[in-house]
Amino acid sequence: NSTIVGLFGSGNEARTNLEAICAVQPIDKVLVYSPTKEHRDRFAEEMTESLNVEVQPVTSARAVVKGTDIVMCATNSSQAVFEGSWLEPGQLVVTIANSDGVHRRTEADATTMTRSDLIVLNNIETAVNNQQRELLDLIDQEKVSWHKVCELGQVLVGAHAGRNSDQEIIYYKSNTGVGI
């Protein structure tokens, strides 16, 4: 029942991810934030016209999270772009940035992962092999359990229930470098 998207980013990844969300959900409104006012204003104008959906630029990260159904992060940031303490019951968080063996990179903070009722990855083996420490450190510290982590394929084929309640916070960490 998601109709409002909060979007971090105003580049190509933000554009294509928003197009994908709007293709599968009846989105009425998008709130977009990026650090450069001109970029977010231009993005909002272009995407409003392209998608025939109201895309509003906002002036703070918090405004992207407040009252939205989907929090989509499509940035080139190496650090969290919002605070997980801002999340509201029922939100879906989506990120595309991941660490690898050389660079530590994440768009979501540890609080996002610990507060999430379910963390969905494209592939668990990739998280381990690529040393995606932003998640693995929390598991090693027992702040997050492998029991609340599953793969997207498990949800898609019905092997994992996915969301069990409208109040659950779900975190989809697209962790394999493919924009699906």
mmCIF file with all atom_site columns, N, CA, C and O in Angstrom, residues 118-152:
data_model
loop_
_atom_site.group_PDB
_atom_site.id
_atom_site.type_symbol
_atom_site.label_atom_id
_atom_site.label_alt_id
_atom_site.label_comp_id
_atom_site.label_asym_id
_atom_site.label_entity_id
_atom_site.label_seq_id
_atom_site.pdbx_PDB_ins_code
_atom_site.Cartn_x
_atom_site.Cartn_y
_atom_site.Cartn_z
_atom_site.occupancy
_atom_site.B_iso_or_equiv
_atom_site.pdbx_formal_charge
_atom_site.auth_seq_id
_atom_site.auth_comp_id
_atom_site.auth_asym_id
_atom_site.auth_atom_id
_atom_site.pdbx_PDB_model_num
ATOM 1   N N  . LEU A 1 118 ? 13.302 -7.215  9.501  1.00 0.00 ? 118 LEU A N  1
ATOM 2   C CA . LEU A 1 118 ? 13.801 -8.143  8.504  1.00 0.00 ? 118 LEU A CA 1
ATOM 3   C C  . LEU A 1 118 ? 14.796 -7.410  7.624  1.00 0.00 ? 118 LEU A C  1
ATOM 4   O O  . LEU A 1 118 ? 14.553 -6.272  7.219  1.00 0.00 ? 118 LEU A O  1
ATOM 5   N N  . ILE A 1 119 ? 15.922 -8.060  7.344  1.00 0.00 ? 119 ILE A N  1
ATOM 6   C CA . ILE A 1 119 ? 16.918 -7.535  6.420  1.00 0.00 ? 119 ILE A CA 1
ATOM 7   C C  . ILE A 1 119 ? 16.966 -8.487  5.241  1.00 0.00 ? 119 ILE A C  1
ATOM 8   O O  . ILE A 1 119 ? 17.232 -9.680  5.397  1.00 0.00 ? 119 ILE A O  1
ATOM 9   N N  . VAL A 1 120 ? 16.673 -7.961  4.065  1.00 0.00 ? 120 VAL A N  1
ATOM 10  C CA . VAL A 1 120 ? 16.644 -8.763  2.849  1.00 0.00 ? 120 VAL A CA 1
ATOM 11  C C  . VAL A 1 120 ? 17.859 -8.405  2.001  1.00 0.00 ? 120 VAL A C  1
ATOM 12  O O  . VAL A 1 120 ? 18.089 -7.233  1.691  1.00 0.00 ? 120 VAL A O  1
ATOM 13  N N  . LEU A 1 121 ? 18.636 -9.421  1.660  1.00 0.00 ? 121 LEU A N  1
ATOM 14  C CA . LEU A 1 121 ? 19.813 -9.256  0.804  1.00 0.00 ? 121 LEU A CA 1
ATOM 15  C C  . LEU A 1 121 ? 19.562 -9.949  -0.526 1.00 0.00 ? 121 LEU A C  1
ATOM 16  O O  . LEU A 1 121 ? 18.804 -10.915 -0.595 1.00 0.00 ? 121 LEU A O  1
ATOM 17  N N  . ASN A 1 122 ? 20.250 -9.512  -1.557 1.00 0.00 ? 122 ASN A N  1
ATOM 18  C CA . ASN A 1 122 ? 20.203 -10.264 -2.805 1.00 0.00 ? 122 ASN A CA 1
ATOM 19  C C  . ASN A 1 122 ? 20.853 -11.622 -2.589 1.00 0.00 ? 122 ASN A C  1
ATOM 20  O O  . ASN A 1 122 ? 20.360 -12.638 -3.062 1.00 0.00 ? 122 ASN A O  1
ATOM 21  N N  . ASN A 1 123 ? 21.997 -11.612 -1.879 1.00 0.00 ? 123 ASN A N  1
ATOM 22  C CA . ASN A 1 123 ? 22.763 -12.835 -1.728 1.00 0.00 ? 123 ASN A CA 1
ATOM 23  C C  . ASN A 1 123 ? 23.590 -12.771 -0.452 1.00 0.00 ? 123 ASN A C  1
ATOM 24  O O  . ASN A 1 123 ? 24.420 -11.878 -0.301 1.00 0.00 ? 123 ASN A O  1
ATOM 25  N N  . ILE A 1 124 ? 23.373 -13.717 0.448  1.00 0.00 ? 124 ILE A N  1
ATOM 26  C CA . ILE A 1 124 ? 24.110 -13.758 1.719  1.00 0.00 ? 124 ILE A CA 1
ATOM 27  C C  . ILE A 1 124 ? 25.580 -14.064 1.482  1.00 0.00 ? 124 ILE A C  1
ATOM 28  O O  . ILE A 1 124 ? 26.459 -13.452 2.093  1.00 0.00 ? 124 ILE A O  1
ATOM 29  N N  . GLU A 1 125 ? 25.869 -14.988 0.584  1.00 0.00 ? 125 GLU A N  1
ATOM 30  C CA . GLU A 1 125 ? 27.262 -15.361 0.295  1.00 0.00 ? 125 GLU A CA 1
ATOM 31  C C  . GLU A 1 125 ? 28.072 -14.145 -0.166 1.00 0.00 ? 125 GLU A C  1
ATOM 32  O O  . GLU A 1 125 ? 29.236 -13.986 0.215  1.00 0.00 ? 125 GLU A O  1
ATOM 33  N N  . THR A 1 126 ? 27.465 -13.271 -0.939 1.00 0.00 ? 126 THR A N  1
ATOM 34  C CA . THR A 1 126 ? 28.145 -12.056 -1.392 1.00 0.00 ? 126 THR A CA 1
ATOM 35  C C  . THR A 1 126 ? 28.480 -11.147 -0.218 1.00 0.00 ? 126 THR A C  1
ATOM 36  O O  . THR A 1 126 ? 29.554 -10.557 -0.170 1.00 0.00 ? 126 THR A O  1
ATOM 37  N N  . ALA A 1 127 ? 27.563 -11.035 0.744  1.00 0.00 ? 127 ALA A N  1
ATOM 38  C CA . ALA A 1 127 ? 27.833 -10.205 1.925  1.00 0.00 ? 127 ALA A CA 1
ATOM 39  C C  . ALA A 1 127 ? 29.064 -10.708 2.664  1.00 0.00 ? 127 ALA A C  1
ATOM 40  O O  . ALA A 1 127 ? 29.901 -9.921  3.119  1.00 0.00 ? 127 ALA A O  1
ATOM 41  N N  . VAL A 1 128 ? 29.194 -12.012 2.765  1.00 0.00 ? 128 VAL A N  1
ATOM 42  C CA . VAL A 1 128 ? 30.334 -12.618 3.465  1.00 0.00 ? 128 VAL A CA 1
ATOM 43  C C  . VAL A 1 128 ? 31.604 -12.497 2.623  1.00 0.00 ? 128 VAL A C  1
ATOM 44  O O  . VAL A 1 128 ? 32.639 -12.017 3.101  1.00 0.00 ? 128 VAL A O  1
ATOM 45  N N  . ASN A 1 129 ? 31.530 -12.920 1.374  1.00 0.00 ? 129 ASN A N  1
ATOM 46  C CA . ASN A 1 129 ? 32.726 -12.908 0.509  1.00 0.00 ? 129 ASN A CA 1
ATOM 47  C C  . ASN A 1 129 ? 33.258 -11.512 0.235  1.00 0.00 ? 129 ASN A C  1
ATOM 48  O O  . ASN A 1 129 ? 34.471 -11.315 0.121  1.00 0.00 ? 129 ASN A O  1
ATOM 49  N N  . ASN A 1 130 ? 32.379 -10.535 0.125  1.00 0.00 ? 130 ASN A N  1
ATOM 50  C CA . ASN A 1 130 ? 32.801 -9.149  -0.142 1.00 0.00 ? 130 ASN A CA 1
ATOM 51  C C  . ASN A 1 130 ? 33.083 -8.372  1.140  1.00 0.00 ? 130 ASN A C  1
ATOM 52  O O  . ASN A 1 130 ? 33.325 -7.182  1.101  1.00 0.00 ? 130 ASN A O  1
ATOM 53  N N  . GLN A 1 131 ? 33.000 -9.067  2.268  1.00 0.00 ? 131 GLN A N  1
ATOM 54  C CA . GLN A 1 131 ? 33.278 -8.454  3.567  1.00 0.00 ? 131 GLN A CA 1
ATOM 55  C C  . GLN A 1 131 ? 32.458 -7.172  3.772  1.00 0.00 ? 131 GLN A C  1
ATOM 56  O O  . GLN A 1 131 ? 32.994 -6.112  4.074  1.00 0.00 ? 131 GLN A O  1
ATOM 57  N N  . GLN A 1 132 ? 31.153 -7.289  3.618  1.00 0.00 ? 132 GLN A N  1
ATOM 58  C CA . GLN A 1 132 ? 30.258 -6.155  3.825  1.00 0.00 ? 132 GLN A CA 1
ATOM 59  C C  . GLN A 1 132 ? 30.099 -5.968  5.339  1.00 0.00 ? 132 GLN A C  1
ATOM 60  O O  . GLN A 1 132 ? 29.106 -6.343  5.953  1.00 0.00 ? 132 GLN A O  1
ATOM 61  N N  . ARG A 1 133 ? 31.146 -5.352  5.916  1.00 0.00 ? 133 ARG A N  1
ATOM 62  C CA . ARG A 1 133 ? 31.294 -5.246  7.363  1.00 0.00 ? 133 ARG A CA 1
ATOM 63  C C  . ARG A 1 133 ? 30.190 -4.436  8.024  1.00 0.00 ? 133 ARG A C  1
ATOM 64  O O  . ARG A 1 133 ? 29.916 -4.618  9.212  1.00 0.00 ? 133 ARG A O  1
ATOM 65  N N  . GLU A 1 134 ? 29.544 -3.523  7.282  1.00 0.00 ? 134 GLU A N  1
ATOM 66  C CA . GLU A 1 134 ? 28.476 -2.732  7.885  1.00 0.00 ? 134 GLU A CA 1
ATOM 67  C C  . GLU A 1 134 ? 27.393 -3.630  8.471  1.00 0.00 ? 134 GLU A C  1
ATOM 68  O O  . GLU A 1 134 ? 26.763 -3.282  9.469  1.00 0.00 ? 134 GLU A O  1
ATOM 69  N N  . LEU A 1 135 ? 27.170 -4.803  7.892  1.00 0.00 ? 135 LEU A N  1
ATOM 70  C CA . LEU A 1 135 ? 26.234 -5.784  8.427  1.00 0.00 ? 135 LEU A CA 1
ATOM 71  C C  . LEU A 1 135 ? 26.956 -6.848  9.247  1.00 0.00 ? 135 LEU A C  1
ATOM 72  O O  . LEU A 1 135 ? 26.534 -7.193  10.354 1.00 0.00 ? 135 LEU A O  1
ATOM 73  N N  . LEU A 1 136 ? 28.049 -7.362  8.730  1.00 0.00 ? 136 LEU A N  1
ATOM 74  C CA . LEU A 1 136 ? 28.751 -8.466  9.391  1.00 0.00 ? 136 LEU A CA 1
ATOM 75  C C  . LEU A 1 136 ? 29.265 -8.091  10.779 1.00 0.00 ? 136 LEU A C  1
ATOM 76  O O  . LEU A 1 136 ? 29.241 -8.927  11.693 1.00 0.00 ? 136 LEU A O  1
ATOM 77  N N  . ASP A 1 137 ? 29.721 -6.860  10.962 1.00 0.00 ? 137 ASP A N  1
ATOM 78  C CA . ASP A 1 137 ? 30.172 -6.432  12.296 1.00 0.00 ? 137 ASP A CA 1
ATOM 79  C C  . ASP A 1 137 ? 29.033 -6.502  13.300 1.00 0.00 ? 137 ASP A C  1
ATOM 80  O O  . ASP A 1 137 ? 29.221 -6.927  14.444 1.00 0.00 ? 137 ASP A O  1
ATOM 81  N N  . LEU A 1 138 ? 27.843 -6.093  12.892 1.00 0.00 ? 138 LEU A N  1
ATOM 82  C CA . LEU A 1 138 ? 26.681 -6.130  13.796 1.00 0.00 ? 138 LEU A CA 1
ATOM 83  C C  . LEU A 1 138 ? 26.300 -7.564  14.131 1.00 0.00 ? 138 LEU A C  1
ATOM 84  O O  . LEU A 1 138 ? 25.885 -7.863  15.255 1.00 0.00 ? 138 LEU A O  1
ATOM 85  N N  . ILE A 1 139 ? 26.459 -8.460  13.173 1.00 0.00 ? 139 ILE A N  1
ATOM 86  C CA . ILE A 1 139 ? 26.181 -9.880  13.426 1.00 0.00 ? 139 ILE A CA 1
ATOM 87  C C  . ILE A 1 139 ? 27.237 -10.438 14.376 1.00 0.00 ? 139 ILE A C  1
ATOM 88  O O  . ILE A 1 139 ? 26.906 -11.126 15.349 1.00 0.00 ? 139 ILE A O  1
ATOM 89  N N  . ASP A 1 140 ? 28.507 -10.126 14.117 1.00 0.00 ? 140 ASP A N  1
ATOM 90  C CA . ASP A 1 140 ? 29.582 -10.587 15.001 1.00 0.00 ? 140 ASP A CA 1
ATOM 91  C C  . ASP A 1 140 ? 29.403 -10.072 16.427 1.00 0.00 ? 140 ASP A C  1
ATOM 92  O O  . ASP A 1 140 ? 29.723 -10.771 17.390 1.00 0.00 ? 140 ASP A O  1
ATOM 93  N N  . GLN A 1 141 ? 28.890 -8.850  16.574 1.00 0.00 ? 141 GLN A N  1
ATOM 94  C CA . GLN A 1 141 ? 28.667 -8.258  17.894 1.00 0.00 ? 141 GLN A CA 1
ATOM 95  C C  . GLN A 1 141 ? 27.335 -8.696  18.510 1.00 0.00 ? 141 GLN A C  1
ATOM 96  O O  . GLN A 1 141 ? 26.959 -8.237  19.584 1.00 0.00 ? 141 GLN A O  1
ATOM 97  N N  . GLU A 1 142 ? 26.606 -9.552  17.800 1.00 0.00 ? 142 GLU A N  1
ATOM 98  C CA . GLU A 1 142 ? 25.301 -10.063 18.222 1.00 0.00 ? 142 GLU A CA 1
ATOM 99  C C  . GLU A 1 142 ? 24.257 -8.963  18.412 1.00 0.00 ? 142 GLU A C  1
ATOM 100 O O  . GLU A 1 142 ? 23.338 -9.097  19.222 1.00 0.00 ? 142 GLU A O  1
ATOM 101 N N  . LYS A 1 143 ? 24.396 -7.895  17.652 1.00 0.00 ? 143 LYS A N  1
ATOM 102 C CA . LYS A 1 143 ? 23.389 -6.830  17.645 1.00 0.00 ? 143 LYS A CA 1
ATOM 103 C C  . LYS A 1 143 ? 22.324 -7.111  16.589 1.00 0.00 ? 143 LYS A C  1
ATOM 104 O O  . LYS A 1 143 ? 21.224 -6.568  16.650 1.00 0.00 ? 143 LYS A O  1
ATOM 105 N N  . VAL A 1 144 ? 22.685 -7.930  15.604 1.00 0.00 ? 144 VAL A N  1
ATOM 106 C CA . VAL A 1 144 ? 21.773 -8.395  14.565 1.00 0.00 ? 144 VAL A CA 1
ATOM 107 C C  . VAL A 1 144 ? 21.983 -9.902  14.462 1.00 0.00 ? 144 VAL A C  1
ATOM 108 O O  . VAL A 1 144 ? 23.116 -10.374 14.497 1.00 0.00 ? 144 VAL A O  1
ATOM 109 N N  . SER A 1 145 ? 20.892 -10.626 14.326 1.00 0.00 ? 145 SER A N  1
ATOM 110 C CA . SER A 1 145 ? 20.964 -12.085 14.205 1.00 0.00 ? 145 SER A CA 1
ATOM 111 C C  . SER A 1 145 ? 20.770 -12.497 12.748 1.00 0.00 ? 145 SER A C  1
ATOM 112 O O  . SER A 1 145 ? 19.985 -11.882 12.015 1.00 0.00 ? 145 SER A O  1
ATOM 113 N N  . TRP A 1 146 ? 21.462 -13.556 12.353 1.00 0.00 ? 146 TRP A N  1
ATOM 114 C CA . TRP A 1 146 ? 21.250 -14.109 11.009 1.00 0.00 ? 146 TRP A CA 1
ATOM 115 C C  . TRP A 1 146 ? 19.799 -14.539 10.833 1.00 0.00 ? 146 TRP A C  1
ATOM 116 O O  . TRP A 1 146 ? 19.307 -14.629 9.701  1.00 0.00 ? 146 TRP A O  1
ATOM 117 N N  . HIS A 1 147 ? 19.065 -14.766 11.936 1.00 0.00 ? 147 HIS A N  1
ATOM 118 C CA . HIS A 1 147 ? 17.667 -15.204 11.850 1.00 0.00 ? 147 HIS A CA 1
ATOM 119 C C  . HIS A 1 147 ? 16.765 -14.131 11.238 1.00 0.00 ? 147 HIS A C  1
ATOM 120 O O  . HIS A 1 147 ? 15.692 -14.469 10.736 1.00 0.00 ? 147 HIS A O  1
ATOM 121 N N  . LYS A 1 148 ? 17.194 -12.884 11.304 1.00 0.00 ? 148 LYS A N  1
ATOM 122 C CA . LYS A 1 148 ? 16.350 -11.848 10.687 1.00 0.00 ? 148 LYS A CA 1
ATOM 123 C C  . LYS A 1 148 ? 16.904 -11.394 9.338  1.00 0.00 ? 148 LYS A C  1
ATOM 124 O O  . LYS A 1 148 ? 16.509 -10.363 8.809  1.00 0.00 ? 148 LYS A O  1
ATOM 125 N N  . VAL A 1 149 ? 17.781 -12.204 8.755  1.00 0.00 ? 149 VAL A N  1
ATOM 126 C CA . VAL A 1 149 ? 18.336 -11.925 7.430  1.00 0.00 ? 149 VAL A CA 1
ATOM 127 C C  . VAL A 1 149 ? 17.881 -13.024 6.478  1.00 0.00 ? 149 VAL A C  1
ATOM 128 O O  . VAL A 1 149 ? 17.919 -14.208 6.819  1.00 0.00 ? 149 VAL A O  1
ATOM 129 N N  . CYS A 1 150 ? 17.405 -12.622 5.304  1.00 0.00 ? 150 CYS A N  1
ATOM 130 C CA . CYS A 1 150 ? 17.046 -13.609 4.289  1.00 0.00 ? 150 CYS A CA 1
ATOM 131 C C  . CYS A 1 150 ? 17.430 -13.073 2.922  1.00 0.00 ? 150 CYS A C  1
ATOM 132 O O  . CYS A 1 150 ? 17.814 -11.914 2.782  1.00 0.00 ? 150 CYS A O  1
ATOM 133 N N  . GLU A 1 151 ? 17.314 -13.926 1.923  1.00 0.00 ? 151 GLU A N  1
ATOM 134 C CA . GLU A 1 151 ? 17.619 -13.521 0.553  1.00 0.00 ? 151 GLU A CA 1
ATOM 135 C C  . GLU A 1 151 ? 16.334 -13.152 -0.180 1.00 0.00 ? 151 GLU A C  1
ATOM 136 O O  . GLU A 1 151 ? 15.262 -13.723 0.072  1.00 0.00 ? 151 GLU A O  1
ATOM 137 N N  . LEU A 1 152 ? 16.455 -12.214 -1.101 1.00 0.00 ? 152 LEU A N  1
ATOM 138 C CA . LEU A 1 152 ? 15.316 -11.760 -1.898 1.00 0.00 ? 152 LEU A CA 1
ATOM 139 C C  . LEU A 1 152 ? 14.633 -12.927 -2.591 1.00 0.00 ? 152 LEU A C  1
ATOM 140 O O  . LEU A 1 152 ? 13.408 -13.013 -2.614 1.00 0.00 ? 152 LEU A O  1
#
